[in-house]
Amino acid sequence: MPRNERSVCGGCGISSDSFVVRRAKNNLLRLFVSVRSSKHIQPEDQVCNKCYSKFLIWYKKTRGTYDNLLNENFPADQNNYDEHEDQIERHKQTRNHHQLLFLYIELQNLTAGVRCCRDHVDNQRLRQDAVEQIFAGHYDELSLNTHDVQNILSDFRSFMTNVKSFDFDDPTSLSDESYLNFTDQFENLLGYMFNMRNSHNRSVRTALAVFLMKMRLGISNRVLGSLFHFKNQRTVAHLIHSVRVALMQDFTSHYLGLQHIDRQTALDHHQTAIATELFTTNSNQLCIIMDGTYIYIQKSSNNEMQRRTYSFHKHRHLVKPMIITTTTGYILCCIGPFLADGKNNDAPIAKQVLYSNGEGILSWLHDEDIVIIDRGFRDAVKTVELFGFHAAMPHFLNGSKQFSTTDANYNRCVAKSRWAVESANGKIKHFKYFNQTIQNASIPFLSDYLHIVCSIINAYQTPAIKDAHSGIGMATEMLSLLDTENTLQKHLSSMTNTRWRKYDAKMCIFPILSIDDIRRYCFGNYQLKQAKGYILEHLQPSQTVPTDLEFIVELCEQQSDLIRIRFSSRHSTQKHYIATVQFDNYKEEPILGWYCTCPRCSGVLGCCSHTAALLWYLGVCRAEYDTTDHPLSAQYLLETVDDCIQYADPVTTDDEDDDNGVRYTLNDHHSESDSETSDD
């Protein structure tokens, strides 16, 4: 085919086949272009839009000065000039928006060589506001045959098939809230992916999004492949592998491991004043918390693997990582995971960490430092002390029904600091990948996944205790009460022939308390959270008016300042605990003492949940409680499940044996509370 002749501007010399033909017939226009280009411009020469626009701007500024040089081909009056200028501007806009339409299509296909104004493009894609400005400047008559229509529909179908459900390459495709829900701190983590490059199959943004959705939402590779339009799940596995390697290389070392933080920084910024006051004797002692958590895995076809990963405690196949945190909940390191049989409980794991100097812990810690642990580490206490550290562990019942006052007080001090590691374990389980049964094929990479998630928690989430230096007053008060005896317990044990009479709580005169008073008596909030359940369970329909609810309390006939309530245990249907409170309505501090028969409430360092329920209902609620709750609350859900207790065989229990009776296990997930996961 013969080639069309391209238009050449007489002023700037640029050639293009898209110029609008504009002859330089006006004398003033030829003079302006000739002066700027130092060329001799003839009337038949053409002028491009750019040169003509510059001329219009110059003429507008000098209007009236050179009008004698104008001829009839140029509008000299104001109205004609403005109309002519508007026509030029409309033509430019129509042309630009036409080009934007085609540019948008080209950019969607990532065609190389396409150019556009930088104000309209973001990350090689047309901005949404620019797309919305595109409109048709004029309509061309187009005749299509059957073959052309089929091609158009085929192209449209192909385009819609390739549209991604989640397009992370376009930063404007999702809102900030959606980014947070799907990925958690996506843009910040993207800054650590500088060693990973884009490929023809996926971009770095898409790869990171797939990995974070895998961790945060626990979605399978097959579903991720469907959401992101990958060919198969093997492609997703390779992509996750690449991101895992990149983050382990450039991200985790900044936020996890004993080498990423020095001991003095942990002592100054990540140790609570409560732990310092309760456990240390000098300002250079550091308190750390060790605890193991559970990650459930599949049952293996290998017999040895099946035996070594079965936990008789959880009655499931699992592996156990060891988490070491500060008393604020900041994760220092994650070691493991370990097997879960009887030879791999918390104590042997702690011994291996110390004897093998895992993470360089022996050189990082100093002599006399405090290691806070739970009762599962009882066989490792001597090992901890052998290396020069002090072990802070709760005491055991040792066959008794209830702790002594001294042991109960000390256990509360340990629980007040140790709950931070439970909070860290709970944050790990918030990533749904670790809160489900993991395929055995992923076990070799489980350690890296844990390191990455723990690093994300340290980098972007708030620790369990925000202000490490608060609570000194509470710790001082707890320390002063550490060796205090429970006088009410002694008084009740010395009373003989005591008679108690039942009343509705509305008939009792009890001191007025505030919610802050209850927190002060509990030394925290955890008991308040548990108290609501005990109150709702204790409310029963009235015998006189069935539509009313009554809260039965017992008053002592010999002493008018004693009140008690019988609560059912939340772990066993055969156990009941009696919470007793001594009060005086005429004193500034009306609550004189409390005692409960539950195992952990013989001390005075904070009351248990049973006592908190009594104080809250009578002192704060004033025997009035709003039982209306959300339709999906537990009290309504219980009514939607069938009960066949009337056909169950009777179970004989012995109250002397704590292990008998109808029981259910505690929740496997660790609580983010500030006390023990028990009745108190």
XYZ file of C-alpha atoms in Angstrom:
680
model
C 0.000 0.000 0.000
C 1.209 3.546 -0.716
C 2.281 5.401 2.392
C 0.280 8.469 3.396
C 2.202 11.698 3.470
C 2.818 12.932 7.035
C 2.142 16.532 8.011
C 5.144 18.649 8.998
C 4.869 21.779 11.143
C 6.604 24.730 9.538
C 7.525 26.186 12.935
C 8.850 23.333 15.113
C 9.474 20.827 12.295
C 7.708 17.935 14.052
C 5.962 15.531 11.714
C 2.809 13.551 12.482
C -0.158 12.105 10.664
C -2.551 13.285 13.372
C -2.199 17.060 12.790
C -5.252 19.072 12.006
C -4.485 20.908 8.748
C -4.013 24.593 9.589
C -2.413 26.861 6.978
C -0.394 29.892 8.040
C -2.440 32.335 5.962
C -2.611 34.994 8.672
C 0.148 37.598 8.485
C 0.544 37.935 12.276
C 0.671 34.142 12.702
C 3.395 33.821 10.059
C 5.366 36.615 11.711
C 5.083 35.012 15.171
C 6.151 31.564 13.965
C 8.961 32.984 11.821
C 10.435 34.947 14.737
C 10.308 31.928 17.098
C 11.718 29.424 14.606
C 14.032 31.727 12.578
C 12.468 30.316 9.442
C 10.718 31.807 6.429
C 7.067 30.728 6.709
C 4.974 30.670 3.553
C 1.139 30.991 3.507
C 0.806 27.393 2.336
C 2.919 26.036 5.245
C 1.189 24.114 8.032
C 1.278 24.921 11.755
C 0.744 22.338 14.509
C -1.618 22.734 17.434
C 1.222 23.350 19.848
C 2.652 26.285 17.902
C -0.814 27.662 17.231
C -1.718 27.493 20.929
C 1.404 29.440 21.827
C 0.446 32.040 19.275
C -3.044 32.375 20.787
C -1.590 32.861 24.254
C 0.803 35.556 22.952
C -1.931 37.291 20.996
C -4.210 37.373 24.048
C -1.525 39.151 26.055
C -0.748 41.703 23.300
C -4.272 42.233 21.988
C -4.696 45.581 20.203
C -0.977 46.249 19.708
C -0.532 44.493 16.353
C -4.110 44.459 15.046
C -3.050 46.379 11.967
C -1.152 43.279 10.809
C -4.233 41.061 10.981
C -6.070 40.051 7.845
C -9.564 38.792 7.271
C -8.609 35.196 7.997
C -8.175 35.769 11.740
C -10.915 36.824 14.203
C -9.771 40.107 15.714
C -12.810 40.970 17.776
C -13.293 39.634 21.287
C -16.337 37.422 20.684
C -14.938 35.746 17.584
C -11.605 35.221 19.305
C -13.154 33.563 22.363
C -15.333 31.365 20.163
C -12.345 30.346 18.095
C -10.314 29.623 21.222
C -13.135 27.479 22.685
C -13.267 25.468 19.465
C -9.552 24.829 19.670
C -9.841 23.801 23.335
C -12.766 21.455 22.673
C -10.851 19.904 19.835
C -7.840 19.349 22.081
C -9.950 17.776 24.835
C -11.738 15.511 22.365
C -8.464 14.414 20.891
C -6.833 13.880 24.310
C -9.735 11.867 25.689
C -9.809 9.779 22.512
C -6.166 8.998 23.083
C -6.821 8.273 26.777
C -9.411 5.671 25.824
C -6.984 3.795 23.637
C -4.216 4.335 26.186
C -6.376 2.759 28.880
C -6.886 -0.330 26.738
C -3.184 -0.509 25.979
C -2.210 -0.092 29.637
C -4.571 -2.885 30.662
C -2.641 -5.143 28.289
C 0.654 -3.677 29.533
C 1.724 -2.836 26.001
C 5.277 -1.550 25.912
C 6.020 1.887 24.558
C 2.734 3.542 25.534
C 3.185 7.070 26.878
C 0.811 9.158 28.933
C 0.806 12.218 31.149
C 2.188 11.238 34.545
C -0.748 12.901 36.270
C -3.075 10.295 34.768
C -1.019 7.186 35.524
C -0.322 5.426 38.816
C 1.917 2.344 38.856
C 1.645 1.924 35.057
C -2.141 2.021 35.223
C -4.602 4.726 34.373
C -6.033 6.402 37.447
C -9.737 5.989 38.140
C -10.477 9.714 37.934
C -8.811 9.827 34.495
C -10.901 6.882 33.309
C -14.071 8.631 34.428
C -13.179 11.666 32.290
C -13.074 9.658 29.067
C -15.991 10.398 26.732
C -16.618 10.079 23.030
C -15.767 13.227 21.094
C -17.511 12.063 17.951
C -19.060 8.893 16.622
C -17.910 7.132 13.497
C -20.174 5.098 11.345
C -19.052 1.507 11.532
C -20.361 -1.452 9.641
C -19.681 -4.919 11.078
C -20.269 -8.286 9.541
C -20.927 -11.508 11.428
C -17.252 -12.373 11.662
C -16.399 -8.964 13.181
C -19.105 -9.289 15.856
C -17.852 -12.732 16.787
C -14.313 -11.408 17.159
C -15.483 -8.547 19.381
C -17.444 -10.896 21.643
C -14.532 -13.297 21.797
C -12.150 -10.508 22.786
C -14.573 -9.260 25.432
C -15.009 -12.760 26.861
C -11.233 -13.217 26.976
C -10.822 -9.872 28.725
C -13.430 -10.681 31.375
C -11.902 -14.108 31.963
C -8.533 -12.535 32.766
C -9.985 -9.990 35.197
C -8.675 -10.849 38.663
C -10.922 -11.165 41.692
C -8.223 -9.410 43.750
C -6.080 -7.051 41.725
C -3.291 -5.982 44.067
C -1.292 -4.588 41.151
C -3.785 -1.726 41.059
C -3.459 0.115 44.411
C -6.861 1.744 43.905
C -8.799 -1.484 43.371
C -9.229 -2.104 47.127
C -9.892 0.218 50.025
C -7.503 0.604 52.969
C -9.853 -1.425 55.153
C -9.931 -4.241 52.602
C -6.134 -4.295 52.437
C -6.035 -4.581 56.235
C -8.659 -7.328 56.324
C -6.994 -9.426 53.642
C -3.301 -8.910 54.230
C -2.464 -6.811 57.349
C 0.183 -4.090 56.769
C 0.622 -4.860 53.077
C 2.392 -1.678 51.981
C 4.859 -1.756 54.893
C 5.852 -5.351 54.230
C 6.223 -4.582 50.537
C 9.190 -2.392 51.414
C 11.133 -5.473 52.548
C 10.650 -7.298 49.239
C 13.427 -5.444 47.420
C 15.338 -8.640 46.571
C 12.331 -10.193 44.833
C 11.632 -9.312 41.202
C 8.529 -9.300 39.054
C 8.063 -12.200 36.648
C 5.823 -12.849 33.655
C 3.506 -14.946 35.864
C 3.062 -12.599 38.811
C 4.181 -9.314 40.304
C 5.794 -8.848 43.713
C 2.614 -7.208 44.981
C 0.497 -10.187 43.969
C 2.976 -12.658 45.460
C 3.008 -10.885 48.820
C -0.787 -10.621 48.832
C -1.164 -14.367 48.217
C 1.253 -15.195 51.043
C -0.411 -12.881 53.562
C -3.886 -14.127 52.674
C -2.581 -17.664 53.201
C -1.333 -16.793 56.689
C -4.074 -14.441 57.813
C -7.136 -16.199 56.385
C -5.894 -19.801 56.156
C -7.082 -20.214 52.539
C -5.934 -23.312 50.679
C -3.632 -23.104 47.664
C -6.383 -24.367 45.391
C -8.743 -21.549 46.402
C -5.965 -18.959 46.165
C -5.222 -20.138 42.635
C -8.864 -19.629 41.686
C -9.036 -16.173 43.267
C -5.878 -14.928 41.554
C -6.387 -16.836 38.280
C -3.291 -18.999 38.476
C -3.106 -22.159 36.420
C -2.843 -24.583 39.333
C -2.019 -24.816 43.014
C 1.591 -25.704 42.249
C 2.085 -22.168 40.960
C 0.726 -20.844 44.263
C 3.118 -23.109 46.198
C 6.126 -21.780 44.253
C 4.935 -18.223 44.813
C 4.553 -18.722 48.586
C 8.002 -20.288 48.684
C 9.545 -17.237 47.006
C 7.896 -14.817 49.428
C 8.869 -16.948 52.425
C 12.511 -16.922 51.383
C 12.475 -13.160 50.752
C 10.888 -12.295 54.110
C 13.162 -14.639 56.047
C 16.148 -13.010 54.402
C 15.238 -9.333 54.719
C 12.444 -8.966 57.302
C 12.467 -11.367 60.253
C 15.991 -10.532 61.404
C 14.854 -6.962 62.150
C 11.973 -7.949 64.456
C 12.588 -11.420 65.904
C 15.371 -13.329 67.607
C 17.568 -12.543 70.574
C 20.063 -10.932 68.201
C 17.631 -8.275 66.925
C 17.308 -6.645 70.352
C 19.905 -6.164 73.039
C 19.262 -7.058 76.639
C 19.328 -3.475 77.906
C 16.659 -2.376 75.405
C 14.408 -5.215 76.529
C 15.016 -4.210 80.139
C 14.275 -0.516 79.565
C 11.308 -0.691 77.176
C 9.771 -4.182 77.375
C 9.715 -5.032 81.071
C 6.687 -4.031 83.108
C 6.976 -2.174 86.364
C 4.751 -4.828 87.958
C 7.195 -7.648 87.140
C 10.145 -5.548 88.256
C 8.487 -4.783 91.579
C 7.262 -8.326 92.256
C 10.220 -10.502 91.184
C 13.445 -8.502 91.021
C 15.747 -7.329 93.773
C 17.911 -4.981 91.698
C 17.456 -2.815 88.615
C 19.607 -5.050 86.380
C 17.452 -8.189 86.576
C 15.472 -9.094 83.464
C 12.227 -11.094 83.499
C 11.346 -13.330 80.546
C 8.410 -15.701 80.062
C 8.615 -19.134 78.430
C 5.612 -21.101 77.226
C 4.779 -23.666 74.576
C 1.827 -23.413 72.228
C 0.101 -25.940 69.983
C -0.144 -26.228 66.205
C -2.386 -29.042 65.018
C -1.259 -31.211 62.101
C -2.630 -34.125 60.101
C -2.425 -37.717 61.215
C 0.591 -39.184 59.466
C 0.648 -42.503 57.625
C 4.128 -43.058 59.055
C 3.706 -45.000 62.303
C 6.615 -43.376 64.113
C 5.563 -39.901 63.024
C 2.039 -40.718 64.163
C 3.224 -41.771 67.624
C 5.689 -38.919 68.137
C 3.220 -36.178 67.219
C 0.254 -37.449 69.269
C -0.463 -35.447 72.419
C -2.203 -37.302 75.251
C -3.021 -33.935 76.794
C -4.922 -32.602 73.766
C -5.761 -36.026 72.280
C -4.713 -34.768 68.856
C -1.700 -34.782 66.559
C 0.289 -31.576 66.927
C 3.698 -29.950 67.170
C 4.820 -27.523 69.860
C 6.799 -24.321 69.300
C 8.414 -22.640 72.311
C 7.663 -18.913 72.623
C 9.844 -16.616 74.740
C 8.492 -13.135 75.464
C 9.084 -10.190 77.743
C 6.568 -9.269 80.425
C 4.876 -6.795 78.038
C 4.147 -9.583 75.547
C 6.892 -8.622 73.077
C 8.070 -11.832 71.378
C 11.806 -12.282 71.800
C 12.184 -15.520 69.861
C 10.315 -18.576 68.622
C 12.117 -21.931 68.872
C 10.947 -25.154 67.301
C 8.487 -26.624 66.573
C 9.037 -29.791 68.619
C 7.314 -33.148 68.714
C 4.363 -33.630 71.062
C 4.717 -37.057 72.707
C 5.374 -37.570 76.418
C 9.101 -37.033 75.957
C 8.616 -33.599 74.427
C 6.609 -31.664 76.992
C 7.491 -28.162 78.138
C 10.188 -29.224 80.599
C 12.403 -31.217 78.150
C 11.989 -28.474 75.560
C 13.193 -25.866 78.060
C 16.141 -28.090 78.978
C 17.145 -28.452 75.340
C 16.944 -24.685 74.803
C 19.278 -24.097 77.754
C 21.716 -26.973 77.196
C 22.018 -26.300 73.445
C 22.164 -22.518 74.023
C 19.320 -21.966 71.550
C 19.324 -18.474 70.008
C 22.389 -17.727 72.190
C 20.157 -17.394 75.248
C 22.920 -18.133 77.771
C 25.030 -15.195 76.620
C 21.978 -12.940 76.250
C 20.673 -13.523 79.783
C 22.679 -12.706 82.910
C 22.900 -14.421 86.245
C 20.005 -13.794 88.620
C 17.581 -13.095 85.737
C 14.008 -14.313 86.220
C 12.379 -17.000 84.044
C 8.588 -17.022 84.556
C 7.038 -20.397 83.697
C 3.892 -22.429 84.374
C 3.516 -25.765 86.178
C 4.314 -27.728 83.003
C 7.977 -26.742 83.473
C 8.238 -28.260 86.966
C 10.900 -30.777 85.892
C 13.018 -28.002 84.392
C 13.192 -25.785 87.497
C 16.459 -27.327 88.685
C 17.978 -26.899 85.227
C 16.975 -23.235 85.145
C 18.565 -22.680 88.551
C 21.640 -24.689 87.503
C 22.410 -22.088 84.834
C 22.158 -19.285 87.401
C 18.618 -18.061 86.740
C 15.622 -17.844 89.066
C 12.430 -19.728 88.173
C 9.079 -18.152 89.049
C 6.447 -20.905 88.863
C 3.027 -21.269 90.555
C 2.824 -23.676 93.486
C 0.943 -26.997 93.431
C -1.985 -28.138 95.543
C -0.030 -31.262 96.608
C -3.181 -33.195 97.454
C -4.980 -30.344 99.202
C -8.346 -29.001 98.143
C -7.242 -25.394 98.376
C -4.021 -23.432 98.278
C -2.711 -21.904 101.429
C -2.934 -18.145 101.698
C 0.776 -17.678 101.025
C 0.759 -19.995 98.006
C -2.394 -18.395 96.606
C -0.879 -14.926 96.934
C 2.337 -16.001 95.205
C 0.419 -17.753 92.410
C -1.507 -14.554 91.755
C 1.776 -12.621 91.437
C 3.046 -15.126 88.856
C -0.239 -15.063 86.939
C -0.247 -11.255 86.922
C 2.943 -11.274 84.821
C 2.719 -14.608 82.974
C -0.523 -13.824 81.116
C 1.467 -11.738 78.579
C 2.794 -14.878 76.882
C -0.765 -16.211 76.623
C -1.672 -13.002 74.827
C 1.209 -13.514 72.385
C 0.066 -17.087 71.708
C -3.444 -15.809 71.074
C -2.166 -13.275 68.546
C -0.384 -16.053 66.664
C -3.650 -18.012 66.513
C -5.381 -14.914 65.080
C -3.558 -15.854 61.882
C -6.007 -18.532 60.779
C -3.293 -20.643 59.175
C -2.095 -21.652 62.676
C -5.622 -22.071 63.998
C -6.471 -25.004 61.742
C -5.124 -28.455 60.956
C -1.986 -27.986 58.882
C -1.047 -30.413 56.132
C 1.996 -32.518 56.860
C 3.620 -31.354 53.619
C 3.943 -27.875 55.172
C 5.746 -29.031 58.343
C 9.275 -28.384 56.915
C 8.343 -24.719 56.402
C 6.372 -24.293 59.623
C 9.300 -22.747 61.497
C 9.739 -20.040 58.834
C 6.018 -19.283 58.821
C 6.084 -18.874 62.610
C 9.091 -16.563 62.453
C 7.428 -14.373 59.827
C 4.123 -14.139 61.712
C 5.848 -13.385 65.030
C 7.877 -10.678 63.281
C 4.691 -9.140 61.884
C 3.184 -9.128 65.394
C 6.243 -7.399 66.842
C 6.499 -4.903 64.000
C 2.901 -3.792 63.545
C 0.733 -4.878 66.479
C 0.444 -3.366 69.924
C 1.924 -5.494 72.735
C -0.324 -6.896 75.454
C 0.736 -4.142 77.866
C 1.045 -0.776 76.129
C 2.573 1.211 78.987
C 5.347 -0.852 80.540
C 5.993 1.684 83.297
C 2.443 1.827 84.665
C 1.081 -0.202 87.581
C 3.775 0.557 90.142
C 1.151 1.406 92.752
C -0.688 -1.872 92.143
C 2.540 -3.871 92.339
C 3.540 -2.161 95.575
C 0.173 -2.976 97.134
C 0.391 -6.608 95.971
C 3.882 -6.911 97.412
C 2.746 -5.512 100.753
C -0.084 -8.064 100.927
C 2.045 -11.029 99.859
C 2.414 -12.472 103.391
C -0.970 -11.291 104.688
C -3.319 -13.930 106.067
C -6.982 -14.148 105.110
C -8.679 -13.150 108.369
C -12.174 -13.898 107.072
C -11.149 -17.475 106.277
C -9.950 -17.966 109.826
C -13.067 -16.334 111.227
C -15.390 -18.590 109.215
C -13.496 -21.712 110.227
C -13.833 -20.750 113.898
C -17.593 -20.122 113.724
C -19.763 -22.939 115.043
C -23.498 -23.584 114.738
C -23.768 -20.935 112.038
C -27.157 -20.586 110.430
C -27.695 -18.993 107.001
C -31.046 -17.912 105.596
C -31.808 -17.439 101.887
C -33.123 -14.146 100.530
C -33.568 -12.449 97.208
C -30.722 -10.003 96.572
C -33.211 -7.148 96.194
C -33.996 -7.413 99.910
C -30.374 -6.942 101.016
C -28.720 -3.706 102.100
C -25.254 -3.712 100.569
C -22.639 -0.950 100.174
C -22.619 1.034 96.938
C -19.538 0.257 94.834
C -18.172 1.441 91.496
C -16.705 -0.595 88.691
C -13.280 0.837 89.541
C -13.648 -0.535 93.070
C -14.219 -4.029 91.641
C -11.136 -3.705 89.442
C -9.131 -2.639 92.473
C -10.318 -5.649 94.482
C -9.524 -7.981 91.545
C -6.192 -6.349 90.620
C -7.285 -6.498 86.969
C -10.165 -7.000 84.542
C -10.187 -10.752 83.970
C -12.407 -11.601 86.937
C -14.967 -9.048 85.755
C -15.148 -10.736 82.360
C -15.866 -14.088 84.001
C -18.303 -12.671 86.568
C -21.025 -12.011 83.989
C -21.372 -15.712 83.226
C -21.779 -16.589 86.894
C -24.418 -13.879 87.365
C -26.503 -15.025 84.385
C -26.360 -18.646 85.499
C -27.349 -17.788 89.084
C -30.440 -15.797 88.053
C -33.445 -18.108 88.366
C -37.220 -17.626 87.841
C -39.028 -16.546 90.986
C -41.231 -19.145 92.688
C -43.962 -16.578 93.339
C -43.806 -14.653 90.034
C -42.351 -16.896 87.300
C -41.851 -13.940 84.943
C -39.457 -12.295 87.420
C -35.871 -13.364 88.050
C -34.364 -13.611 91.492
C -30.766 -13.753 92.663
C -30.596 -15.914 95.782
C -28.095 -14.911 98.478
C -27.571 -16.221 102.004
C -27.341 -13.989 105.083
C -25.819 -15.065 108.371
C -28.249 -14.983 111.289
C -25.475 -14.570 113.888
C -23.628 -11.767 112.032
C -25.415 -9.213 109.876
C -22.212 -8.178 108.089
C -21.717 -11.519 106.289
C -23.261 -12.507 102.959
C -22.521 -15.463 100.731
C -23.619 -17.019 97.409
C -23.299 -20.570 96.076
C -22.012 -20.619 92.486
C -21.745 -23.638 90.205
C -18.308 -24.359 88.795
C -17.962 -23.537 85.125
C -15.907 -26.729 84.642
C -17.932 -29.349 86.504
C -21.661 -29.781 87.040
C -21.020 -31.542 90.345
C -19.028 -28.794 92.032
C -20.219 -25.670 93.827
C -18.162 -22.885 95.367
C -19.301 -20.568 98.162
C -18.171 -16.933 97.950
C -18.430 -15.010 101.233
C -17.980 -11.260 101.733
C -17.758 -9.279 104.962
C -18.890 -5.646 104.696
C -19.690 -2.549 106.729
C -22.049 0.064 105.278
C -20.771 2.800 107.575
C -17.057 2.672 106.768
C -15.209 4.525 104.051
C -13.779 1.190 102.856
C -16.958 -0.916 103.120
C -15.541 -4.294 101.974
C -13.690 -5.735 104.961
C -12.722 -9.089 103.446
C -13.684 -11.993 101.196
C -13.197 -15.711 100.985
C -14.243 -18.389 98.489
C -13.983 -22.155 98.673
C -12.555 -22.434 95.145
C -8.948 -23.722 95.074
C -7.321 -20.382 94.283
C -9.232 -17.902 96.446
C -7.762 -18.369 99.896
C -5.388 -15.466 99.311
C -5.946 -11.732 99.593
C -4.156 -10.642 96.399
C -7.289 -10.067 94.387
C -10.627 -11.793 94.654
C -11.804 -14.623 92.400
C -14.531 -14.437 89.736
C -17.154 -15.784 92.176
C -16.482 -13.019 94.674
C -16.308 -10.456 91.853
C -19.757 -11.585 90.655
C -21.180 -11.076 94.161
C -19.622 -7.617 94.557
C -20.616 -6.510 91.065
C -24.236 -7.636 91.221
C -24.943 -6.313 94.712
C -22.666 -3.270 94.832
C -22.644 -1.945 91.255
C -25.830 -3.335 89.666
C -27.794 -2.924 92.915
C -29.579 -6.262 92.350
C -30.801 -5.138 88.919
C -29.363 -6.788 85.812
C -30.439 -6.394 82.201
C -30.713 -9.940 80.876
C -31.639 -8.860 77.349
C -28.764 -9.657 75.086
C -27.974 -10.165 71.440
C -30.045 -12.947 69.811
C -26.836 -14.821 69.000
C -25.446 -14.719 72.542
C -24.615 -18.008 74.246
C -27.643 -17.965 76.529
C -29.944 -18.063 73.482
C -27.813 -20.427 71.432
C -28.028 -23.037 74.188
C -31.773 -23.219 73.637
C -31.310 -24.049 69.942
C -29.432 -27.319 70.681
C -31.336 -30.442 71.683
C -30.750 -31.932 75.140
C -31.199 -35.641 76.003
C -30.175 -35.415 79.656
C -33.461 -37.072 80.731
C -32.330 -40.305 79.064
C -28.773 -40.222 80.416
C -27.678 -42.793 82.979
C -26.953 -41.370 86.429
C -23.304 -40.745 87.179
C -21.981 -41.358 90.673
C -19.333 -38.910 91.724
C -17.123 -38.428 94.724
C -16.773 -34.845 95.819
C -13.432 -35.683 97.376
C -11.954 -36.509 93.977
C -11.321 -33.462 91.838
C -11.077 -35.550 88.674
C -14.530 -37.121 88.889
C -17.838 -35.622 87.859
C -19.120 -34.345 84.551
C -16.376 -32.153 83.151
C -15.391 -30.493 79.935
C -11.993 -29.294 78.807
C -10.869 -25.715 78.691
C -10.600 -23.898 75.412
C -7.397 -24.803 73.597
C -6.829 -21.231 72.555
C -4.972 -19.087 74.983
C -6.805 -16.175 76.487
C -5.609 -12.604 76.297
C -6.613 -11.982 79.888
C -4.521 -10.878 82.790
C -5.013 -13.896 85.020
C -5.202 -17.669 84.972
C -7.674 -19.582 82.805
C -9.552 -21.149 85.693
C -12.555 -20.403 87.865
C -10.813 -17.224 89.041
